[in-house]
PDB file of C-alpha atoms and ligand atoms in Angstrom:
ATOM      1  CA  UNK A   1      25.635  -4.947  17.869  1.00 43.00           C
ATOM      2  CA  UNK A   2      24.690  -2.803  14.731  1.00 48.00           C
ATOM      3  CA  UNK A   3      22.900  -4.040  12.294  1.00 54.00           C
ATOM      4  CA  UNK A   4      23.236  -3.020   8.454  1.00 57.00           C
ATOM      5  CA  UNK A   5      19.954  -1.899   7.268  1.00 61.00           C
ATOM      6  CA  UNK A   6      19.812  -1.530   3.414  1.00 77.00           C
ATOM      7  CA  UNK A   7      17.436   0.856   2.017  1.00 89.00           C
ATOM      8  CA  UNK A   8      13.404   1.645   2.324  1.00 96.00           C
ATOM      9  CA  UNK A   9      11.515   2.332  -0.548  1.00 98.00           C
ATOM     10  CA  UNK A  10       8.178   4.549  -0.717  1.00 98.00           C
ATOM     11  CA  UNK A  11       5.356   3.500  -2.380  1.00 98.00           C
ATOM     12  CA  UNK A  12       3.090   6.660  -2.825  1.00 98.00           C
ATOM     13  CA  UNK A  13      -0.934   6.247  -2.720  1.00 98.00           C
ATOM     14  CA  UNK A  14      -2.526   9.129  -4.609  1.00 98.00           C
ATOM     15  CA  UNK A  15      -6.157   8.084  -4.046  1.00 98.00           C
ATOM     16  CA  UNK A  16      -6.739  11.050  -2.453  1.00 98.00           C
ATOM     17  CA  UNK A  17      -5.963  13.342  -5.072  1.00 98.00           C
ATOM     18  CA  UNK A  18      -8.602  11.511  -6.820  1.00 98.00           C
ATOM     19  CA  UNK A  19     -11.044  11.927  -4.436  1.00 98.00           C
ATOM     20  CA  UNK A  20     -10.565  16.097  -4.418  1.00 98.00           C
ATOM     21  CA  UNK A  21     -11.268  15.709  -7.862  1.00 98.00           C
ATOM     22  CA  UNK A  22     -14.148  13.621  -7.486  1.00 98.00           C
ATOM     23  CA  UNK A  23     -15.792  16.069  -5.188  1.00 97.00           C
ATOM     24  CA  UNK A  24     -16.571  18.323  -7.526  1.00 97.00           C
ATOM     25  CA  UNK A  25     -16.394  16.014 -10.849  1.00 97.00           C
ATOM     26  CA  UNK A  26     -13.410  18.387 -12.965  1.00 98.00           C
ATOM     27  CA  UNK A  27     -10.674  17.100 -14.408  1.00 97.00           C
ATOM     28  CA  UNK A  28      -8.382  17.903 -11.529  1.00 98.00           C
ATOM     29  CA  UNK A  29      -5.961  17.410  -9.622  1.00 98.00           C
ATOM     30  CA  UNK A  30      -4.772  14.684 -11.413  1.00 98.00           C
ATOM     31  CA  UNK A  31      -3.649  11.643  -9.898  1.00 98.00           C
ATOM     32  CA  UNK A  32      -1.526  10.989 -13.130  1.00 98.00           C
ATOM     33  CA  UNK A  33       0.196  14.106 -12.906  1.00 98.00           C
ATOM     34  CA  UNK A  34       0.542  14.116  -9.027  1.00 98.00           C
ATOM     35  CA  UNK A  35       2.239  10.523  -9.851  1.00 98.00           C
ATOM     36  CA  UNK A  36       4.611  11.928 -12.088  1.00 98.00           C
ATOM     37  CA  UNK A  37       5.561  14.643  -9.351  1.00 98.00           C
ATOM     38  CA  UNK A  38       5.901  11.820  -6.787  1.00 98.00           C
ATOM     39  CA  UNK A  39       7.925   9.837  -8.899  1.00 98.00           C
ATOM     40  CA  UNK A  40      10.372  13.178  -9.568  1.00 98.00           C
ATOM     41  CA  UNK A  41      10.586  13.593  -5.552  1.00 98.00           C
ATOM     42  CA  UNK A  42      11.706  10.457  -4.048  1.00 97.00           C
ATOM     43  CA  UNK A  43       8.704   7.887  -4.619  1.00 98.00           C
ATOM     44  CA  UNK A  44       9.555   4.672  -5.585  1.00 98.00           C
ATOM     45  CA  UNK A  45       6.598   3.516  -6.957  1.00 98.00           C
ATOM     46  CA  UNK A  46       2.861   4.432  -7.004  1.00 98.00           C
ATOM     47  CA  UNK A  47      -0.150   3.045  -5.770  1.00 98.00           C
ATOM     48  CA  UNK A  48      -3.768   3.431  -6.988  1.00 98.00           C
ATOM     49  CA  UNK A  49      -6.928   1.291  -5.327  1.00 97.00           C
ATOM     50  CA  UNK A  50      -9.583   1.010  -8.279  1.00 97.00           C
ATOM     51  CA  UNK A  51     -12.436   0.665  -5.686  1.00 96.00           C
ATOM     52  CA  UNK A  52     -15.971  -1.199  -6.953  1.00 94.00           C
ATOM     53  CA  UNK A  53     -17.777   2.357  -6.172  1.00 94.00           C
ATOM     54  CA  UNK A  54     -15.075   4.071  -7.870  1.00 96.00           C
ATOM     55  CA  UNK A  55     -14.976   6.684  -5.633  1.00 95.00           C
ATOM     56  CA  UNK A  56     -12.001   7.984  -6.120  1.00 97.00           C
ATOM     57  CA  UNK A  57      -9.395   6.236  -8.554  1.00 98.00           C
ATOM     58  CA  UNK A  58     -11.400   5.398 -12.195  1.00 98.00           C
ATOM     59  CA  UNK A  59      -9.859   3.214 -14.723  1.00 98.00           C
ATOM     60  CA  UNK A  60      -8.742   5.469 -16.915  1.00 98.00           C
ATOM     61  CA  UNK A  61      -6.334   6.425 -14.399  1.00 98.00           C
ATOM     62  CA  UNK A  62      -4.622   3.158 -14.106  1.00 98.00           C
ATOM     63  CA  UNK A  63      -4.647   3.157 -17.656  1.00 98.00           C
ATOM     64  CA  UNK A  64      -2.722   6.588 -18.395  1.00 98.00           C
ATOM     65  CA  UNK A  65      -0.653   5.688 -15.555  1.00 98.00           C
ATOM     66  CA  UNK A  66       0.742   2.947 -16.819  1.00 98.00           C
ATOM     67  CA  UNK A  67       1.528   4.649 -20.089  1.00 98.00           C
ATOM     68  CA  UNK A  68       3.509   7.494 -18.183  1.00 98.00           C
ATOM     69  CA  UNK A  69       4.765   6.510 -15.060  1.00 97.00           C
ATOM     70  CA  UNK A  70       8.774   6.035 -15.105  1.00 97.00           C
ATOM     71  CA  UNK A  71       8.035   4.074 -11.409  1.00 98.00           C
ATOM     72  CA  UNK A  72       5.972   0.976 -11.312  1.00 98.00           C
ATOM     73  CA  UNK A  73       2.082   0.902 -10.093  1.00 98.00           C
ATOM     74  CA  UNK A  74       1.174  -0.819  -7.370  1.00 98.00           C
ATOM     75  CA  UNK A  75      -2.545  -1.627  -8.227  1.00 98.00           C
ATOM     76  CA  UNK A  76      -4.890  -2.196  -5.064  1.00 98.00           C
ATOM     77  CA  UNK A  77      -7.500  -4.110  -5.965  1.00 97.00           C
ATOM     78  CA  UNK A  78     -10.176  -6.803  -3.942  1.00 96.00           C
ATOM     79  CA  UNK A  79     -11.099  -9.950  -5.575  1.00 97.00           C
ATOM     80  CA  UNK A  80     -13.498  -9.759  -7.911  1.00 96.00           C
ATOM     81  CA  UNK A  81     -13.718 -11.208 -11.448  1.00 97.00           C
ATOM     82  CA  UNK A  82     -13.611  -7.743 -12.826  1.00 97.00           C
ATOM     83  CA  UNK A  83     -10.767  -6.533 -10.910  1.00 98.00           C
ATOM     84  CA  UNK A  84      -8.757  -9.466 -11.769  1.00 98.00           C
ATOM     85  CA  UNK A  85      -9.657  -9.516 -15.384  1.00 98.00           C
ATOM     86  CA  UNK A  86      -8.609  -5.894 -15.327  1.00 98.00           C
ATOM     87  CA  UNK A  87      -5.203  -6.336 -13.949  1.00 98.00           C
ATOM     88  CA  UNK A  88      -3.928  -9.264 -16.052  1.00 98.00           C
ATOM     89  CA  UNK A  89      -5.096  -7.386 -18.963  1.00 98.00           C
ATOM     90  CA  UNK A  90      -3.025  -4.057 -17.752  1.00 98.00           C
ATOM     91  CA  UNK A  91      -0.232  -6.392 -16.042  1.00 98.00           C
ATOM     92  CA  UNK A  92       0.556  -3.482 -13.424  1.00 98.00           C
ATOM     93  CA  UNK A  93       4.147  -4.861 -11.926  1.00 98.00           C
ATOM     94  CA  UNK A  94       2.505  -5.465  -8.544  1.00 98.00           C
ATOM     95  CA  UNK A  95      -0.932  -6.129  -7.162  1.00 98.00           C
ATOM     96  CA  UNK A  96      -1.920  -5.771  -3.695  1.00 98.00           C
ATOM     97  CA  UNK A  97      -4.965  -7.754  -2.859  1.00 97.00           C
ATOM     98  CA  UNK A  98      -6.949  -6.098   0.002  1.00 96.00           C
ATOM     99  CA  UNK A  99     -10.526  -6.464   1.519  1.00 94.00           C
ATOM    100  CA  UNK A 100     -13.091  -3.932   0.505  1.00 84.00           C
ATOM    101  CA  UNK A 101     -16.554  -2.515   2.284  1.00 74.00           C
ATOM    102  CA  UNK A 102     -19.094  -0.365   0.400  1.00 63.00           C
ATOM    103  CA  UNK A 103     -19.398   1.495   3.508  1.00 67.00           C
ATOM    104  CA  UNK A 104     -16.142   2.081   4.967  1.00 68.00           C
ATOM    105  CA  UNK A 105     -14.133   5.319   5.024  1.00 69.00           C
ATOM    106  CA  UNK A 106     -11.010   3.359   4.074  1.00 65.00           C
ATOM    107  CA  UNK A 107      -9.503  -0.346   4.348  1.00 64.00           C
ATOM    108  CA  UNK A 108     -10.254  -1.209   7.718  1.00 71.00           C
ATOM    109  CA  UNK A 109      -8.451  -4.530   8.319  1.00 85.00           C
ATOM    110  CA  UNK A 110      -6.389  -6.753   6.608  1.00 94.00           C
ATOM    111  CA  UNK A 111      -7.330  -9.801   4.053  1.00 95.00           C
ATOM    112  CA  UNK A 112      -8.857 -12.599   5.791  1.00 95.00           C
ATOM    113  CA  UNK A 113      -6.542 -15.090   3.740  1.00 96.00           C
ATOM    114  CA  UNK A 114      -7.048 -18.007   6.832  1.00 95.00           C
ATOM    115  CA  UNK A 115     -10.782 -17.549   5.967  1.00 95.00           C
ATOM    116  CA  UNK A 116     -10.708 -17.449   1.998  1.00 95.00           C
ATOM    117  CA  UNK A 117      -7.848 -19.475   1.150  1.00 97.00           C
ATOM    118  CA  UNK A 118      -8.842 -21.016  -2.220  1.00 97.00           C
ATOM    119  CA  UNK A 119     -10.089 -18.025  -3.726  1.00 96.00           C
ATOM    120  CA  UNK A 120      -7.102 -15.837  -2.419  1.00 97.00           C
ATOM    121  CA  UNK A 121      -4.947 -19.134  -4.076  1.00 98.00           C
ATOM    122  CA  UNK A 122      -6.612 -18.927  -7.018  1.00 98.00           C
ATOM    123  CA  UNK A 123      -6.285 -15.186  -7.416  1.00 98.00           C
ATOM    124  CA  UNK A 124      -2.437 -15.244  -6.729  1.00 98.00           C
ATOM    125  CA  UNK A 125      -1.871 -17.912  -9.281  1.00 98.00           C
ATOM    126  CA  UNK A 126      -3.903 -16.169 -11.724  1.00 98.00           C
ATOM    127  CA  UNK A 127      -1.886 -12.761 -11.230  1.00 98.00           C
ATOM    128  CA  UNK A 128       1.391 -14.456 -10.887  1.00 98.00           C
ATOM    129  CA  UNK A 129       0.543 -16.540 -14.713  1.00 98.00           C
ATOM    130  CA  UNK A 130       0.300 -12.668 -16.053  1.00 98.00           C
ATOM    131  CA  UNK A 131       3.703 -11.993 -15.143  1.00 98.00           C
ATOM    132  CA  UNK A 132       2.555  -9.552 -11.448  1.00 98.00           C
ATOM    133  CA  UNK A 133       3.910 -10.037  -8.380  1.00 98.00           C
ATOM    134  CA  UNK A 134       1.370 -10.260  -5.750  1.00 98.00           C
ATOM    135  CA  UNK A 135       1.216  -8.539  -2.190  1.00 98.00           C
ATOM    136  CA  UNK A 136      -1.545  -9.720   0.744  1.00 98.00           C
ATOM    137  CA  UNK A 137      -2.276  -6.766   2.670  1.00 97.00           C
ATOM    138  CA  UNK A 138      -2.642  -8.858   5.915  1.00 97.00           C
ATOM    139  CA  UNK A 139      -3.102  -8.249   9.931  1.00 97.00           C
ATOM    140  CA  UNK A 140      -0.103  -9.078  12.085  1.00 97.00           C
ATOM    141  CA  UNK A 141      -1.591 -11.894  12.938  1.00 96.00           C
ATOM    142  CA  UNK A 142       0.161 -15.392  12.793  1.00 97.00           C
ATOM    143  CA  UNK A 143      -2.791 -17.748  11.641  1.00 96.00           C
ATOM    144  CA  UNK A 144      -2.876 -14.930   8.161  1.00 97.00           C
ATOM    145  CA  UNK A 145       0.723 -15.202   7.825  1.00 97.00           C
ATOM    146  CA  UNK A 146       0.427 -18.731   7.990  1.00 97.00           C
ATOM    147  CA  UNK A 147      -2.366 -18.876   5.217  1.00 97.00           C
ATOM    148  CA  UNK A 148      -0.223 -16.225   3.810  1.00 98.00           C
ATOM    149  CA  UNK A 149       2.297 -18.946   2.941  1.00 97.00           C
ATOM    150  CA  UNK A 150      -0.096 -21.647   1.849  1.00 97.00           C
ATOM    151  CA  UNK A 151      -1.302 -19.156  -0.525  1.00 97.00           C
ATOM    152  CA  UNK A 152       1.573 -18.404  -3.082  1.00 96.00           C
ATOM    153  CA  UNK A 153       2.050 -14.837  -2.541  1.00 98.00           C
ATOM    154  CA  UNK A 154       5.366 -14.181  -2.668  1.00 98.00           C
ATOM    155  CA  UNK A 155       5.138 -10.392  -0.528  1.00 98.00           C
ATOM    156  CA  UNK A 156       2.811  -9.254   2.031  1.00 98.00           C
ATOM    157  CA  UNK A 157       2.122  -5.477   3.264  1.00 98.00           C
ATOM    158  CA  UNK A 158       1.106  -5.470   7.021  1.00 98.00           C
ATOM    159  CA  UNK A 159      -1.411  -3.217   8.033  1.00 97.00           C
ATOM    160  CA  UNK A 160      -0.181  -0.418  10.421  1.00 98.00           C
ATOM    161  CA  UNK A 161      -3.435   1.035  11.206  1.00 97.00           C
ATOM    162  CA  UNK A 162      -3.662  -0.221  14.710  1.00 97.00           C
ATOM    163  CA  UNK A 163      -0.588   1.160  15.404  1.00 98.00           C
ATOM    164  CA  UNK A 164      -1.287   4.202  13.515  1.00 98.00           C
ATOM    165  CA  UNK A 165      -4.931   4.750  15.680  1.00 97.00           C
ATOM    166  CA  UNK A 166      -3.041   3.414  19.067  1.00 98.00           C
ATOM    167  CA  UNK A 167      -0.838   5.477  21.887  1.00 97.00           C
ATOM    168  CA  UNK A 168       0.918   5.458  24.371  1.00 97.00           C
ATOM    169  CA  UNK A 169       2.099   1.600  25.693  1.00 98.00           C
ATOM    170  CA  UNK A 170      -0.412   0.467  23.403  1.00 98.00           C
ATOM    171  CA  UNK A 171       1.552   2.069  20.543  1.00 98.00           C
ATOM    172  CA  UNK A 172       4.838   0.159  22.011  1.00 98.00           C
ATOM    173  CA  UNK A 173       3.016  -3.361  21.936  1.00 98.00           C
ATOM    174  CA  UNK A 174       1.765  -2.918  18.414  1.00 98.00           C
ATOM    175  CA  UNK A 175       4.996  -1.732  17.171  1.00 98.00           C
ATOM    176  CA  UNK A 176       6.546  -4.727  19.013  1.00 98.00           C
ATOM    177  CA  UNK A 177       3.707  -7.157  17.548  1.00 98.00           C
ATOM    178  CA  UNK A 178       4.549  -6.157  14.107  1.00 98.00           C
ATOM    179  CA  UNK A 179       8.197  -6.004  14.122  1.00 98.00           C
ATOM    180  CA  UNK A 180       8.245  -9.507  15.291  1.00 98.00           C
ATOM    181  CA  UNK A 181       5.619 -10.515  12.739  1.00 98.00           C
ATOM    182  CA  UNK A 182       7.720  -8.608  10.008  1.00 98.00           C
ATOM    183  CA  UNK A 183      11.144 -10.897  11.293  1.00 98.00           C
ATOM    184  CA  UNK A 184       8.892 -14.147  10.783  1.00 98.00           C
ATOM    185  CA  UNK A 185       7.382 -13.400   7.590  1.00 98.00           C
ATOM    186  CA  UNK A 186      10.854 -12.405   6.267  1.00 98.00           C
ATOM    187  CA  UNK A 187      12.290 -15.727   7.776  1.00 98.00           C
ATOM    188  CA  UNK A 188       9.280 -17.783   5.872  1.00 97.00           C
ATOM    189  CA  UNK A 189      10.713 -16.010   2.627  1.00 98.00           C
ATOM    190  CA  UNK A 190       8.044 -12.974   1.787  1.00 98.00           C
ATOM    191  CA  UNK A 191       9.172 -10.078   1.020  1.00 98.00           C
ATOM    192  CA  UNK A 192       7.584  -7.391   3.745  1.00 98.00           C
ATOM    193  CA  UNK A 193       6.106  -4.255   2.937  1.00 98.00           C
ATOM    194  CA  UNK A 194       3.828  -2.253   5.393  1.00 98.00           C
ATOM    195  CA  UNK A 195       1.314   0.883   5.289  1.00 98.00           C
ATOM    196  CA  UNK A 196      -1.729   2.616   6.357  1.00 97.00           C
ATOM    197  CA  UNK A 197      -2.139   5.663   8.596  1.00 97.00           C
ATOM    198  CA  UNK A 198       1.381   6.255   8.416  1.00 98.00           C
ATOM    199  CA  UNK A 199       2.393   9.936   9.174  1.00 98.00           C
ATOM    200  CA  UNK A 200       5.543  12.500   9.482  1.00 98.00           C
ATOM    201  CA  UNK A 201       4.985  11.570  13.251  1.00 98.00           C
ATOM    202  CA  UNK A 202       4.583   7.915  13.475  1.00 98.00           C
ATOM    203  CA  UNK A 203       6.747   6.748  10.856  1.00 98.00           C
ATOM    204  CA  UNK A 204      10.290   6.434  11.844  1.00 98.00           C
ATOM    205  CA  UNK A 205       9.737   3.294  14.603  1.00 98.00           C
ATOM    206  CA  UNK A 206       7.910   1.328  11.591  1.00 98.00           C
ATOM    207  CA  UNK A 207      10.711   2.510   9.185  1.00 98.00           C
ATOM    208  CA  UNK A 208      13.360   1.119  11.590  1.00 97.00           C
ATOM    209  CA  UNK A 209      11.890  -2.276  11.003  1.00 97.00           C
ATOM    210  CA  UNK A 210      15.262  -3.714   9.301  1.00 96.00           C
ATOM    211  CA  UNK A 211      12.667  -6.545   7.265  1.00 97.00           C
ATOM    212  CA  UNK A 212      10.180  -4.250   5.968  1.00 98.00           C
ATOM    213  CA  UNK A 213      11.010  -3.225   2.331  1.00 98.00           C
ATOM    214  CA  UNK A 214       8.617  -0.653   1.692  1.00 98.00           C
ATOM    215  CA  UNK A 215       6.116   1.773   3.215  1.00 98.00           C
ATOM    216  CA  UNK A 216       2.777   3.008   1.218  1.00 98.00           C
ATOM    217  CA  UNK A 217       1.783   5.886   2.433  1.00 98.00           C
ATOM    218  CA  UNK A 218      -1.178   7.858   0.801  1.00 98.00           C
ATOM    219  CA  UNK A 219      -3.459  10.329   2.919  1.00 98.00           C
ATOM    220  CA  UNK A 220      -1.450  12.175   5.106  1.00 98.00           C
ATOM    221  CA  UNK A 221       1.264  12.613   1.935  1.00 98.00           C
ATOM    222  CA  UNK A 222      -1.546  14.283   0.267  1.00 98.00           C
ATOM    223  CA  UNK A 223      -3.052  16.372   3.245  1.00 98.00           C
ATOM    224  CA  UNK A 224       0.655  17.530   3.792  1.00 98.00           C
ATOM    225  CA  UNK A 225       0.974  18.700   0.345  1.00 98.00           C
ATOM    226  CA  UNK A 226      -2.087  21.525   0.962  1.00 98.00           C
ATOM    227  CA  UNK A 227       0.452  23.027   2.807  1.00 98.00           C
ATOM    228  CA  UNK A 228       3.989  22.805   1.373  1.00 98.00           C
ATOM    229  CA  UNK A 229       3.118  21.196  -1.976  1.00 98.00           C
ATOM    230  CA  UNK A 230       3.208  17.834  -3.215  1.00 98.00           C
ATOM    231  CA  UNK A 231       6.833  17.419  -4.193  1.00 98.00           C
ATOM    232  CA  UNK A 232       7.945  18.914  -1.140  1.00 98.00           C
ATOM    233  CA  UNK A 233       5.470  16.582   0.808  1.00 98.00           C
ATOM    234  CA  UNK A 234       6.759  13.347  -0.746  1.00 98.00           C
ATOM    235  CA  UNK A 235      10.660  14.397  -0.365  1.00 98.00           C
ATOM    236  CA  UNK A 236       9.795  15.153   3.111  1.00 98.00           C
ATOM    237  CA  UNK A 237       8.030  11.995   3.984  1.00 98.00           C
ATOM    238  CA  UNK A 238      10.851   9.968   2.068  1.00 98.00           C
ATOM    239  CA  UNK A 239      13.679  11.909   4.222  1.00 97.00           C
ATOM    240  CA  UNK A 240      12.086  10.701   7.331  1.00 98.00           C
ATOM    241  CA  UNK A 241      11.946   7.410   6.762  1.00 98.00           C
ATOM    242  CA  UNK A 242      16.007   7.276   5.258  1.00 96.00           C
ATOM    243  CA  UNK A 243      16.997   8.842   8.479  1.00 96.00           C
ATOM    244  CA  UNK A 244      14.783   6.695  10.592  1.00 96.00           C
ATOM    245  CA  UNK A 245      16.505   3.775   9.200  1.00 93.00           C
ATOM    246  CA  UNK A 246      19.854   5.306   9.207  1.00 88.00           C
ATOM    247  CA  UNK A 247      19.836   6.141  12.767  1.00 79.00           C
TER     248      UNK A 247
HETATM  249  N1  LIG B 301      -1.884   0.261   1.955  1.00 76.19           N
HETATM  250  C1  LIG B 301      -3.154  -0.255   1.681  1.00 76.19           C
HETATM  251  C2  LIG B 301      -3.141  -2.066   1.538  1.00 76.19           C
HETATM  252  C3  LIG B 301      -3.754   0.668   1.888  1.00 76.19           C
HETATM  253  O1  LIG B 301      -5.573  -0.132   1.632  1.00 76.19           O
HETATM  254  C4  LIG B 301      -4.282   2.072   1.770  1.00 76.19           C
HETATM  255  C5  LIG B 301      -5.096   3.155   2.125  1.00 76.19           C
HETATM  256  O2  LIG B 301      -5.882   2.817   0.999  1.00 76.19           O
HETATM  257  C6  LIG B 301      -2.713   2.716   2.392  1.00 76.19           C
HETATM  258  C7  LIG B 301      -1.269   1.648   1.928  1.00 76.19           C
HETATM  259  C8  LIG B 301      -2.529   3.398   2.630  1.00 76.19           C
HETATM  260  O3  LIG B 301      -3.108   4.496   3.431  1.00 76.19           O
HETATM  261  P1  LIG B 301      -3.149   5.880   3.913  1.00 76.19           P
HETATM  262  O4  LIG B 301      -3.905   6.040   2.789  1.00 76.19           O
HETATM  263  O5  LIG B 301      -3.747   5.821   5.458  1.00 76.19           O
HETATM  264  O6  LIG B 301      -1.706   6.249   4.195  1.00 76.19           O
END
């Protein structure tokens, strides 16, 4: 029996446009300019992660983006007093709460909601009071789903890094784990997003999971843009997701 699939949104993570800028301390390439290109090329939202060490996105990038972007900002942040104040002052439409370690190259695992439920709950309540919709970036682990339900967050983003790194049968097993988790999360009333490590080569099976409404993708799009340009890189990812969804 065929199921009618809804459309799927693409959130463009522009952190690594800023990585290139920070490598030389120049004013270019500008992640805000890239965001405008993304928005006119099929990007449905923009993600910026303001890391505590400011290795790529800077505070002013967030402030400037909010003044000019035609699509919503998904502000990625760790749960710290500064970031909570910053988000509540600037009021992006979305916040995604992530774990953060200074020495990591990228976000390595999902947020341990179960292990810090009280602080996650308080952060969710404060952000919700400011009118912000919160997602928790979590691994496809039933204990984290149970804790997320208790946290008050309306959305989750499933960490797809394990799927992206795996090959062969292990990758098929990861995919099945993510699909089953997405079904359970949706049944529990959560809006389901996913992301991390997704590329043109591995995105289709994830995009076919009907319960997933949004994918957040950055590194592979910025990398691909070196060869085809940013607008084309965004458009081809959106096309790959949409075609997979229809197949
Ligand atoms: N979602 C979250 C929560 C992330 O932390 C990241 C990486 O910053 C992404 C999605 C995007 O991952 P990638 O850059 O590998 O596409």
